[in-house]
Short mmCIF file of N, CA, C and O in Angstrom, two decimals:
data_model
loop_
_atom_site.label_atom_id
_atom_site.label_comp_id
_atom_site.label_asym_id
_atom_site.label_seq_id
_atom_site.Cartn_x
_atom_site.Cartn_y
_atom_site.Cartn_z
N MET A 68 -31.02 -33.41 -56.16
CA MET A 68 -31.55 -32.15 -56.66
C MET A 68 -31.20 -31.04 -55.66
O MET A 68 -31.36 -31.20 -54.46
N THR A 69 -30.76 -29.89 -56.17
CA THR A 69 -30.39 -28.79 -55.30
C THR A 69 -31.54 -27.81 -55.16
O THR A 69 -32.42 -27.72 -56.03
N ASP A 70 -31.52 -27.07 -54.07
CA ASP A 70 -32.55 -26.05 -53.86
C ASP A 70 -32.34 -24.93 -54.85
O ASP A 70 -31.21 -24.63 -55.24
N PRO A 71 -33.44 -24.27 -55.25
CA PRO A 71 -33.26 -23.13 -56.15
C PRO A 71 -32.54 -22.00 -55.45
O PRO A 71 -32.58 -21.88 -54.22
N VAL A 72 -31.86 -21.18 -56.23
CA VAL A 72 -31.22 -19.99 -55.68
C VAL A 72 -32.33 -19.07 -55.18
O VAL A 72 -33.45 -19.08 -55.71
N SER A 73 -32.04 -18.29 -54.14
CA SER A 73 -33.05 -17.38 -53.61
C SER A 73 -32.52 -15.95 -53.62
O SER A 73 -31.33 -15.72 -53.41
N ALA A 74 -33.42 -15.02 -53.88
CA ALA A 74 -33.06 -13.61 -53.95
C ALA A 74 -34.01 -12.79 -53.10
O ALA A 74 -35.22 -13.06 -53.05
N LEU A 75 -33.46 -11.79 -52.45
CA LEU A 75 -34.23 -10.87 -51.61
C LEU A 75 -33.99 -9.45 -52.11
O LEU A 75 -32.84 -9.04 -52.25
N PHE A 76 -35.08 -8.73 -52.38
CA PHE A 76 -35.00 -7.33 -52.79
C PHE A 76 -35.45 -6.47 -51.61
O PHE A 76 -36.52 -6.70 -51.05
N VAL A 77 -34.63 -5.49 -51.25
CA VAL A 77 -34.92 -4.65 -50.09
C VAL A 77 -34.89 -3.18 -50.49
O VAL A 77 -33.93 -2.71 -51.09
N CYS A 78 -35.97 -2.47 -50.16
CA CYS A 78 -35.98 -1.01 -50.25
C CYS A 78 -36.66 -0.49 -48.99
O CYS A 78 -37.04 -1.26 -48.12
N VAL A 79 -36.81 0.79 -48.88
CA VAL A 79 -37.33 1.35 -47.64
C VAL A 79 -38.78 0.93 -47.40
O VAL A 79 -39.12 0.34 -46.38
N HIS A 80 -39.66 1.19 -48.36
CA HIS A 80 -41.09 0.98 -48.14
C HIS A 80 -41.63 -0.33 -48.68
O HIS A 80 -42.77 -0.69 -48.40
N ASN A 81 -40.84 -1.06 -49.47
CA ASN A 81 -41.28 -2.31 -50.09
C ASN A 81 -42.62 -2.12 -50.81
O ASN A 81 -43.51 -2.95 -50.75
N ALA A 82 -42.73 -0.98 -51.48
CA ALA A 82 -43.98 -0.64 -52.15
C ALA A 82 -43.80 -0.36 -53.64
O ALA A 82 -44.78 -0.30 -54.37
N GLY A 83 -42.56 -0.19 -54.10
CA GLY A 83 -42.32 0.17 -55.49
C GLY A 83 -41.20 -0.63 -56.11
O GLY A 83 -41.40 -1.69 -56.69
N ARG A 84 -39.97 -0.13 -55.96
CA ARG A 84 -38.80 -0.75 -56.61
C ARG A 84 -38.65 -2.22 -56.29
O ARG A 84 -38.51 -3.05 -57.19
N SER A 85 -38.65 -2.57 -55.00
CA SER A 85 -38.42 -3.97 -54.63
C SER A 85 -39.57 -4.86 -55.08
O SER A 85 -39.36 -6.01 -55.45
N GLN A 86 -40.78 -4.33 -55.09
CA GLN A 86 -41.93 -5.12 -55.55
C GLN A 86 -41.87 -5.33 -57.06
O GLN A 86 -42.18 -6.41 -57.56
N MET A 87 -41.47 -4.29 -57.80
CA MET A 87 -41.34 -4.45 -59.25
C MET A 87 -40.24 -5.47 -59.57
O MET A 87 -40.40 -6.33 -60.43
N ALA A 88 -39.12 -5.37 -58.85
CA ALA A 88 -38.01 -6.29 -59.08
C ALA A 88 -38.43 -7.73 -58.77
O ALA A 88 -38.14 -8.66 -59.53
N ALA A 89 -39.14 -7.92 -57.66
CA ALA A 89 -39.59 -9.26 -57.29
C ALA A 89 -40.55 -9.82 -58.34
O ALA A 89 -40.42 -10.99 -58.74
N GLY A 90 -41.48 -9.00 -58.80
CA GLY A 90 -42.42 -9.45 -59.84
C GLY A 90 -41.71 -9.83 -61.13
O GLY A 90 -42.02 -10.85 -61.75
N LEU A 91 -40.74 -9.01 -61.52
CA LEU A 91 -39.99 -9.30 -62.74
C LEU A 91 -39.16 -10.57 -62.59
O LEU A 91 -39.12 -11.41 -63.50
N LEU A 92 -38.49 -10.75 -61.45
CA LEU A 92 -37.67 -11.95 -61.28
C LEU A 92 -38.54 -13.20 -61.23
O LEU A 92 -38.18 -14.23 -61.82
N ARG A 93 -39.68 -13.13 -60.55
CA ARG A 93 -40.59 -14.29 -60.53
C ARG A 93 -40.99 -14.67 -61.95
O ARG A 93 -40.95 -15.84 -62.32
N GLU A 94 -41.38 -13.68 -62.71
CA GLU A 94 -41.86 -13.92 -64.08
C GLU A 94 -40.73 -14.42 -64.98
O GLU A 94 -40.88 -15.41 -65.69
N LEU A 95 -39.61 -13.71 -64.99
CA LEU A 95 -38.55 -14.02 -65.94
C LEU A 95 -37.74 -15.27 -65.57
O LEU A 95 -37.12 -15.87 -66.44
N SER A 96 -37.76 -15.65 -64.29
CA SER A 96 -37.02 -16.87 -63.90
C SER A 96 -37.86 -18.12 -64.07
O SER A 96 -37.33 -19.22 -64.00
N GLY A 97 -39.17 -17.95 -64.25
CA GLY A 97 -40.04 -19.11 -64.42
C GLY A 97 -40.00 -20.06 -63.23
O GLY A 97 -40.15 -21.27 -63.40
N GLY A 98 -39.79 -19.53 -62.05
CA GLY A 98 -39.76 -20.36 -60.85
C GLY A 98 -38.38 -20.90 -60.50
O GLY A 98 -38.22 -21.60 -59.51
N ALA A 99 -37.38 -20.58 -61.30
CA ALA A 99 -36.02 -21.08 -61.04
C ALA A 99 -35.36 -20.34 -59.88
O ALA A 99 -34.32 -20.77 -59.39
N VAL A 100 -35.95 -19.22 -59.45
CA VAL A 100 -35.41 -18.45 -58.34
C VAL A 100 -36.52 -18.27 -57.31
O VAL A 100 -37.64 -17.90 -57.65
N GLU A 101 -36.20 -18.52 -56.06
CA GLU A 101 -37.13 -18.24 -54.97
C GLU A 101 -36.99 -16.75 -54.67
O GLU A 101 -35.88 -16.27 -54.40
N VAL A 102 -38.09 -16.02 -54.71
CA VAL A 102 -38.04 -14.55 -54.66
C VAL A 102 -38.70 -14.04 -53.38
O VAL A 102 -39.80 -14.46 -53.03
N ARG A 103 -38.02 -13.10 -52.74
CA ARG A 103 -38.55 -12.41 -51.56
C ARG A 103 -38.35 -10.91 -51.76
O ARG A 103 -37.44 -10.49 -52.47
N SER A 104 -39.17 -10.12 -51.05
CA SER A 104 -38.94 -8.68 -51.00
C SER A 104 -39.36 -8.19 -49.62
O SER A 104 -40.20 -8.81 -48.97
N ALA A 105 -38.75 -7.10 -49.19
CA ALA A 105 -39.05 -6.55 -47.87
C ALA A 105 -38.60 -5.10 -47.81
O ALA A 105 -37.88 -4.62 -48.69
N GLY A 106 -39.03 -4.42 -46.75
CA GLY A 106 -38.66 -3.02 -46.57
C GLY A 106 -38.22 -2.75 -45.15
O GLY A 106 -38.69 -3.40 -44.22
N SER A 107 -37.33 -1.78 -45.01
CA SER A 107 -36.87 -1.41 -43.68
C SER A 107 -37.95 -0.65 -42.91
O SER A 107 -38.03 -0.74 -41.69
N LEU A 108 -38.81 0.08 -43.62
CA LEU A 108 -39.98 0.76 -43.04
C LEU A 108 -41.15 0.56 -44.00
O LEU A 108 -41.50 1.48 -44.75
N PRO A 109 -41.76 -0.63 -44.02
CA PRO A 109 -42.77 -0.94 -45.04
C PRO A 109 -43.97 0.02 -45.02
O PRO A 109 -44.41 0.46 -43.97
N ALA A 110 -44.45 0.30 -46.23
CA ALA A 110 -45.64 1.14 -46.41
C ALA A 110 -46.90 0.32 -46.08
O ALA A 110 -46.83 -0.88 -45.82
N ASP A 111 -48.04 0.99 -46.16
CA ASP A 111 -49.32 0.32 -45.91
C ASP A 111 -49.79 -0.48 -47.12
O ASP A 111 -50.54 -1.43 -46.98
N GLN A 112 -49.37 -0.05 -48.31
CA GLN A 112 -49.82 -0.72 -49.54
C GLN A 112 -48.81 -0.53 -50.65
O GLN A 112 -47.93 0.32 -50.57
N ILE A 113 -48.96 -1.33 -51.70
CA ILE A 113 -48.10 -1.22 -52.88
C ILE A 113 -48.44 0.09 -53.60
O ILE A 113 -49.61 0.49 -53.68
N ASN A 114 -47.43 0.74 -54.16
CA ASN A 114 -47.61 1.96 -54.93
C ASN A 114 -48.49 1.63 -56.15
O ASN A 114 -48.11 0.82 -56.99
N PRO A 115 -49.67 2.26 -56.27
CA PRO A 115 -50.57 1.94 -57.38
C PRO A 115 -49.97 2.25 -58.76
O PRO A 115 -50.31 1.60 -59.75
N VAL A 116 -49.07 3.22 -58.84
CA VAL A 116 -48.43 3.52 -60.12
C VAL A 116 -47.44 2.42 -60.49
O VAL A 116 -47.31 2.05 -61.66
N ALA A 117 -46.77 1.83 -59.51
CA ALA A 117 -45.89 0.68 -59.77
C ALA A 117 -46.72 -0.50 -60.26
O ALA A 117 -46.33 -1.21 -61.20
N VAL A 118 -47.89 -0.71 -59.66
CA VAL A 118 -48.79 -1.78 -60.10
C VAL A 118 -49.19 -1.55 -61.55
O VAL A 118 -49.15 -2.47 -62.37
N GLU A 119 -49.55 -0.31 -61.87
CA GLU A 119 -49.96 0.03 -63.24
C GLU A 119 -48.81 -0.20 -64.22
O GLU A 119 -49.01 -0.78 -65.30
N ALA A 120 -47.61 0.25 -63.87
CA ALA A 120 -46.46 0.09 -64.76
C ALA A 120 -46.17 -1.39 -65.03
O ALA A 120 -45.83 -1.77 -66.15
N MET A 121 -46.30 -2.21 -64.02
CA MET A 121 -46.05 -3.64 -64.18
C MET A 121 -47.16 -4.30 -64.99
O MET A 121 -46.90 -5.18 -65.82
N ARG A 122 -48.38 -3.87 -64.77
CA ARG A 122 -49.51 -4.42 -65.53
C ARG A 122 -49.32 -4.16 -67.03
O ARG A 122 -49.69 -4.99 -67.86
N GLU A 123 -48.72 -3.02 -67.38
CA GLU A 123 -48.47 -2.70 -68.78
C GLU A 123 -47.59 -3.73 -69.48
O GLU A 123 -47.68 -3.90 -70.69
N ILE A 124 -46.74 -4.42 -68.71
CA ILE A 124 -45.88 -5.44 -69.31
C ILE A 124 -46.34 -6.86 -68.96
O ILE A 124 -45.59 -7.82 -69.08
N GLY A 125 -47.58 -6.96 -68.50
CA GLY A 125 -48.19 -8.26 -68.27
C GLY A 125 -47.83 -8.94 -66.96
O GLY A 125 -47.95 -10.16 -66.85
N ILE A 126 -47.39 -8.17 -65.97
CA ILE A 126 -47.06 -8.74 -64.66
C ILE A 126 -47.93 -8.06 -63.61
O ILE A 126 -47.93 -6.84 -63.49
N ASP A 127 -48.68 -8.88 -62.86
CA ASP A 127 -49.62 -8.36 -61.87
C ASP A 127 -49.01 -8.47 -60.48
O ASP A 127 -48.79 -9.57 -59.98
N ILE A 128 -48.74 -7.33 -59.85
CA ILE A 128 -48.22 -7.32 -58.47
C ILE A 128 -49.26 -6.73 -57.51
O ILE A 128 -48.94 -6.45 -56.34
N ALA A 129 -50.51 -6.55 -57.98
CA ALA A 129 -51.54 -5.88 -57.18
C ALA A 129 -51.84 -6.60 -55.87
O ALA A 129 -52.20 -5.96 -54.88
N ALA A 130 -51.69 -7.90 -55.81
CA ALA A 130 -52.02 -8.65 -54.60
C ALA A 130 -50.88 -8.68 -53.58
O ALA A 130 -51.06 -9.15 -52.46
N GLU A 131 -49.72 -8.15 -53.95
CA GLU A 131 -48.58 -8.15 -53.03
C GLU A 131 -48.80 -7.14 -51.90
O GLU A 131 -49.54 -6.17 -52.07
N THR A 132 -48.17 -7.40 -50.78
CA THR A 132 -48.25 -6.47 -49.65
C THR A 132 -46.84 -6.17 -49.16
O THR A 132 -45.98 -7.06 -49.17
N PRO A 133 -46.58 -4.94 -48.74
CA PRO A 133 -45.27 -4.62 -48.17
C PRO A 133 -45.01 -5.46 -46.92
O PRO A 133 -45.89 -5.68 -46.10
N LYS A 134 -43.78 -5.93 -46.81
CA LYS A 134 -43.37 -6.77 -45.69
C LYS A 134 -42.15 -6.15 -45.01
O LYS A 134 -41.33 -5.52 -45.65
N VAL A 135 -42.04 -6.39 -43.72
CA VAL A 135 -40.92 -5.86 -42.96
C VAL A 135 -39.68 -6.74 -43.18
O VAL A 135 -39.78 -7.96 -43.27
N LEU A 136 -38.54 -6.11 -43.28
CA LEU A 136 -37.28 -6.81 -43.42
C LEU A 136 -36.94 -7.53 -42.12
O LEU A 136 -36.96 -6.92 -41.05
N THR A 137 -36.64 -8.81 -42.23
CA THR A 137 -36.24 -9.59 -41.06
C THR A 137 -34.86 -10.19 -41.29
O THR A 137 -34.45 -10.42 -42.43
N THR A 138 -34.19 -10.45 -40.20
CA THR A 138 -32.89 -11.12 -40.28
C THR A 138 -33.05 -12.49 -40.92
O THR A 138 -32.20 -12.92 -41.70
N ASP A 139 -34.15 -13.18 -40.61
CA ASP A 139 -34.39 -14.51 -41.19
C ASP A 139 -34.50 -14.46 -42.71
O ASP A 139 -34.01 -15.36 -43.40
N ALA A 140 -35.13 -13.42 -43.25
CA ALA A 140 -35.26 -13.30 -44.71
C ALA A 140 -33.89 -13.13 -45.35
O ALA A 140 -33.61 -13.72 -46.41
N VAL A 141 -33.03 -12.36 -44.72
CA VAL A 141 -31.67 -12.18 -45.26
C VAL A 141 -30.90 -13.49 -45.14
O VAL A 141 -30.25 -13.94 -46.10
N ARG A 142 -30.98 -14.12 -44.00
CA ARG A 142 -30.26 -15.37 -43.76
C ARG A 142 -30.69 -16.45 -44.77
O ARG A 142 -29.87 -17.26 -45.20
N ALA A 143 -31.96 -16.47 -45.16
CA ALA A 143 -32.49 -17.49 -46.06
C ALA A 143 -32.23 -17.19 -47.53
O ALA A 143 -32.57 -18.01 -48.40
N SER A 144 -31.61 -16.07 -47.85
CA SER A 144 -31.42 -15.66 -49.24
C SER A 144 -29.97 -15.81 -49.66
O SER A 144 -29.05 -15.54 -48.88
N ASP A 145 -29.77 -16.22 -50.91
CA ASP A 145 -28.42 -16.33 -51.47
C ASP A 145 -27.93 -14.99 -52.00
O ASP A 145 -26.75 -14.67 -51.91
N VAL A 146 -28.87 -14.23 -52.60
CA VAL A 146 -28.55 -12.93 -53.19
C VAL A 146 -29.43 -11.88 -52.51
O VAL A 146 -30.65 -12.07 -52.41
N VAL A 147 -28.82 -10.81 -52.02
CA VAL A 147 -29.56 -9.73 -51.37
C VAL A 147 -29.28 -8.46 -52.16
O VAL A 147 -28.13 -8.03 -52.28
N ILE A 148 -30.35 -7.88 -52.70
CA ILE A 148 -30.22 -6.66 -53.51
C ILE A 148 -30.93 -5.53 -52.80
O ILE A 148 -32.14 -5.59 -52.57
N THR A 149 -30.15 -4.51 -52.43
CA THR A 149 -30.72 -3.35 -51.76
C THR A 149 -30.94 -2.23 -52.76
O THR A 149 -30.24 -2.13 -53.76
N MET A 150 -31.94 -1.42 -52.46
CA MET A 150 -32.35 -0.33 -53.35
C MET A 150 -32.63 0.90 -52.53
O MET A 150 -33.78 1.26 -52.31
N GLY A 151 -31.59 1.52 -52.02
CA GLY A 151 -31.79 2.77 -51.30
C GLY A 151 -32.22 2.62 -49.86
O GLY A 151 -32.85 3.52 -49.32
N CYS A 152 -31.89 1.51 -49.21
CA CYS A 152 -32.27 1.37 -47.80
C CYS A 152 -31.10 1.57 -46.87
O CYS A 152 -31.19 1.30 -45.67
N GLY A 153 -29.98 2.02 -47.39
CA GLY A 153 -28.83 2.33 -46.56
C GLY A 153 -28.29 1.11 -45.84
O GLY A 153 -28.19 0.03 -46.41
N ASP A 154 -27.96 1.28 -44.57
CA ASP A 154 -27.35 0.21 -43.78
C ASP A 154 -28.37 -0.61 -43.01
O ASP A 154 -28.03 -1.32 -42.07
N ALA A 155 -29.66 -0.55 -43.39
CA ALA A 155 -30.70 -1.26 -42.64
C ALA A 155 -30.64 -2.76 -42.83
O ALA A 155 -31.21 -3.50 -42.05
N CYS A 156 -29.94 -3.23 -43.84
CA CYS A 156 -29.91 -4.65 -44.16
C CYS A 156 -28.76 -5.33 -43.43
O CYS A 156 -27.61 -4.94 -43.58
N PRO A 157 -29.06 -6.38 -42.64
CA PRO A 157 -27.97 -7.09 -41.97
C PRO A 157 -27.09 -7.82 -42.99
O PRO A 157 -27.56 -8.23 -44.04
N VAL A 158 -25.82 -7.96 -42.66
CA VAL A 158 -24.86 -8.59 -43.56
C VAL A 158 -24.40 -9.91 -42.96
O VAL A 158 -24.00 -9.95 -41.79
N PHE A 159 -24.49 -10.97 -43.75
CA PHE A 159 -24.03 -12.28 -43.33
C PHE A 159 -22.96 -12.76 -44.30
O PHE A 159 -23.10 -12.60 -45.51
N PRO A 160 -21.92 -13.38 -43.80
CA PRO A 160 -20.88 -13.92 -44.68
C PRO A 160 -21.47 -14.96 -45.64
O PRO A 160 -22.41 -15.68 -45.28
N GLY A 161 -20.91 -15.02 -46.83
CA GLY A 161 -21.34 -16.02 -47.81
C GLY A 161 -22.52 -15.62 -48.66
O GLY A 161 -22.92 -16.38 -49.55
N LYS A 162 -23.09 -14.47 -48.41
CA LYS A 162 -24.21 -13.98 -49.22
C LYS A 162 -23.65 -13.06 -50.30
O LYS A 162 -22.64 -12.41 -50.12
N ARG A 163 -24.34 -13.02 -51.41
CA ARG A 163 -23.98 -12.08 -52.47
C ARG A 163 -24.83 -10.83 -52.26
O ARG A 163 -26.06 -10.91 -52.23
N TYR A 164 -24.18 -9.69 -52.13
CA TYR A 164 -24.88 -8.41 -51.93
C TYR A 164 -24.65 -7.50 -53.13
O TYR A 164 -23.53 -7.41 -53.63
N GLU A 165 -25.72 -6.85 -53.55
CA GLU A 165 -25.63 -5.82 -54.59
C GLU A 165 -26.47 -4.64 -54.13
O GLU A 165 -27.50 -4.83 -53.49
N ASP A 166 -26.03 -3.45 -54.49
CA ASP A 166 -26.82 -2.25 -54.21
C ASP A 166 -27.16 -1.61 -55.54
O ASP A 166 -26.26 -1.22 -56.28
N TRP A 167 -28.43 -1.58 -55.87
CA TRP A 167 -28.89 -0.99 -57.12
C TRP A 167 -29.39 0.42 -56.84
O TRP A 167 -30.37 0.61 -56.12
N GLU A 168 -28.71 1.40 -57.40
CA GLU A 168 -29.16 2.79 -57.27
C GLU A 168 -30.24 3.05 -58.30
O GLU A 168 -29.98 3.03 -59.50
N LEU A 169 -31.44 3.24 -57.81
CA LEU A 169 -32.61 3.46 -58.66
C LEU A 169 -33.41 4.63 -58.11
O LEU A 169 -33.50 4.80 -56.89
N ASP A 170 -34.02 5.39 -59.01
CA ASP A 170 -34.93 6.44 -58.56
C ASP A 170 -36.10 5.80 -57.82
O ASP A 170 -36.53 4.69 -58.15
N ASP A 171 -36.63 6.51 -56.85
CA ASP A 171 -37.78 6.04 -56.08
C ASP A 171 -39.06 6.42 -56.83
O ASP A 171 -39.27 7.60 -57.14
N PRO A 172 -39.92 5.44 -57.12
CA PRO A 172 -41.17 5.76 -57.83
C PRO A 172 -42.22 6.44 -56.95
O PRO A 172 -43.24 6.91 -57.47
N ALA A 173 -42.00 6.52 -55.65
CA ALA A 173 -42.98 7.13 -54.75
C ALA A 173 -43.31 8.55 -55.19
O ALA A 173 -42.41 9.37 -55.42
N GLY A 174 -44.59 8.83 -55.33
CA GLY A 174 -45.05 10.17 -55.70
C GLY A 174 -44.86 10.53 -57.16
O GLY A 174 -45.14 11.66 -57.56
N GLN A 175 -44.38 9.59 -57.97
CA GLN A 175 -44.14 9.84 -59.39
C GLN A 175 -45.33 9.37 -60.23
O GLN A 175 -46.04 8.44 -59.86
N GLY A 176 -45.49 9.98 -61.38
CA GLY A 176 -46.51 9.56 -62.33
C GLY A 176 -46.01 8.41 -63.18
O GLY A 176 -44.83 8.05 -63.15
N ILE A 177 -46.89 7.85 -63.98
CA ILE A 177 -46.55 6.67 -64.78
C ILE A 177 -45.40 6.95 -65.76
O ILE A 177 -44.57 6.07 -65.99
N ASP A 178 -45.34 8.15 -66.31
CA ASP A 178 -44.25 8.46 -67.26
C ASP A 178 -42.88 8.43 -66.59
O ASP A 178 -41.88 8.14 -67.24
N ALA A 179 -42.81 8.72 -65.30
CA ALA A 179 -41.55 8.66 -64.56
C ALA A 179 -41.25 7.24 -64.07
O ALA A 179 -40.09 6.87 -63.91
N VAL A 180 -42.29 6.44 -63.85
CA VAL A 180 -42.10 5.09 -63.30
C VAL A 180 -41.71 4.09 -64.40
O VAL A 180 -40.96 3.15 -64.13
N ARG A 181 -42.17 4.30 -65.60
CA ARG A 181 -41.82 3.35 -66.69
C ARG A 181 -40.31 3.19 -66.86
O ARG A 181 -39.83 2.05 -66.97
N PRO A 182 -39.51 4.27 -66.92
CA PRO A 182 -38.06 4.09 -67.06
C PRO A 182 -37.44 3.37 -65.87
O PRO A 182 -36.46 2.63 -66.03
N ILE A 183 -37.97 3.56 -64.67
CA ILE A 183 -37.48 2.85 -63.48
C ILE A 183 -37.76 1.36 -63.66
O ILE A 183 -36.88 0.52 -63.45
N ARG A 184 -38.97 1.03 -64.06
CA ARG A 184 -39.35 -0.37 -64.32
C ARG A 184 -38.43 -0.99 -65.37
O ARG A 184 -37.93 -2.10 -65.20
N ASP A 185 -38.18 -0.25 -66.44
CA ASP A 185 -37.34 -0.78 -67.53
C ASP A 185 -35.90 -0.97 -67.07
O ASP A 185 -35.24 -1.94 -67.46
N ASP A 186 -35.40 -0.06 -66.23
CA ASP A 186 -34.06 -0.20 -65.68
C ASP A 186 -33.99 -1.45 -64.79
O ASP A 186 -33.03 -2.23 -64.86
N ILE A 187 -35.01 -1.65 -63.97
CA ILE A 187 -35.05 -2.84 -63.11
C ILE A 187 -35.07 -4.10 -63.98
O ILE A 187 -34.35 -5.06 -63.68
N GLU A 188 -35.83 -4.09 -65.05
CA GLU A 188 -35.89 -5.27 -65.92
C GLU A 188 -34.50 -5.58 -66.51
O GLU A 188 -34.08 -6.75 -66.55
N ARG A 189 -33.79 -4.56 -66.95
CA ARG A 189 -32.44 -4.78 -67.48
C ARG A 189 -31.53 -5.41 -66.42
O ARG A 189 -30.76 -6.33 -66.69
N ARG A 190 -31.64 -4.92 -65.20
CA ARG A 190 -30.82 -5.45 -64.11
C ARG A 190 -31.22 -6.89 -63.76
O ARG A 190 -30.35 -7.72 -63.46
N ILE A 191 -32.51 -7.17 -63.80
CA ILE A 191 -32.98 -8.54 -63.52
C ILE A 191 -32.44 -9.49 -64.58
O ILE A 191 -31.99 -10.60 -64.27
N ARG A 192 -32.46 -9.07 -65.83
CA ARG A 192 -31.91 -9.92 -66.90
C ARG A 192 -30.41 -10.16 -66.69
O ARG A 192 -29.91 -11.26 -66.90
N GLY A 193 -29.69 -9.14 -66.25
CA GLY A 193 -28.27 -9.30 -65.93
C GLY A 193 -28.06 -10.24 -64.76
O GLY A 193 -27.14 -11.06 -64.77
N LEU A 194 -28.92 -10.14 -63.75
CA LEU A 194 -28.84 -11.04 -62.59
C LEU A 194 -29.06 -12.48 -63.04
O LEU A 194 -28.30 -13.38 -62.67
N LEU A 195 -30.09 -12.70 -63.84
CA LEU A 195 -30.35 -14.06 -64.35
C LEU A 195 -29.16 -14.59 -65.13
O LEU A 195 -28.76 -15.75 -64.96
N ASP A 196 -28.59 -13.75 -65.96
CA ASP A 196 -27.42 -14.16 -66.74
C ASP A 196 -26.27 -14.57 -65.81
O ASP A 196 -25.62 -15.60 -66.02
N SER A 197 -26.04 -13.79 -64.77
CA SER A 197 -24.95 -14.09 -63.83
C SER A 197 -25.21 -15.38 -63.06
O SER A 197 -24.28 -16.02 -62.58
N LEU A 198 -26.49 -15.76 -62.94
CA LEU A 198 -26.85 -16.98 -62.23
C LEU A 198 -26.94 -18.18 -63.19
O LEU A 198 -27.20 -19.30 -62.75
N GLY A 199 -26.76 -17.93 -64.49
CA GLY A 199 -26.84 -19.00 -65.48
C GLY A 199 -28.26 -19.47 -65.74
O GLY A 199 -28.49 -20.62 -66.10
N ILE A 200 -29.23 -18.56 -65.56
CA ILE A 200 -30.64 -18.89 -65.76
C ILE A 200 -31.15 -18.15 -66.99
O ILE A 200 -31.03 -16.93 -67.09
N GLU A 201 -31.73 -18.90 -67.91
CA GLU A 201 -32.27 -18.33 -69.14
C GLU A 201 -33.64 -17.70 -68.85
O GLU A 201 -34.52 -18.36 -68.30
N PRO A 202 -33.84 -16.42 -69.20
CA PRO A 202 -35.16 -15.80 -68.98
C PRO A 202 -36.25 -16.52 -69.77
O PRO A 202 -36.00 -17.03 -70.87
N THR A 203 -37.46 -16.55 -69.21
CA THR A 203 -38.57 -17.23 -69.86
C THR A 203 -39.16 -16.43 -71.01
O THR A 203 -39.91 -16.97 -71.80
N ARG A 204 -38.86 -15.14 -71.07
CA ARG A 204 -39.35 -14.29 -72.17
C ARG A 204 -38.42 -13.13 -72.40
O ARG A 204 -37.56 -12.83 -71.62
#
């Protein structure tokens, strides 16, 4: 039996985009992907509007906490997806890297965060497809 593929989502504060992406991948992969998220300058708490947007689609990320990006987290991941953190993410040979340009939900209302969430979901479904994993819903 092989280890599951692992993915790391990185943004600056690890409070919005990367947390929404991690929640979506956990849910849609049904455990087939080991999911991590981190930030280059983590915030004190998850963006409450991101929590609300995710709750609307039945995914609860309220208990998550922003985590600092570590070299070990990158080293332990097969796929590293950055979201506006620039060059803060270390690069290791043999890893798959993607940079997703997404609006930052920080300071935005729910009407602005919903399209960001939906864009992330489309990208997560594409990621699953590229990994040969059927979404659970």
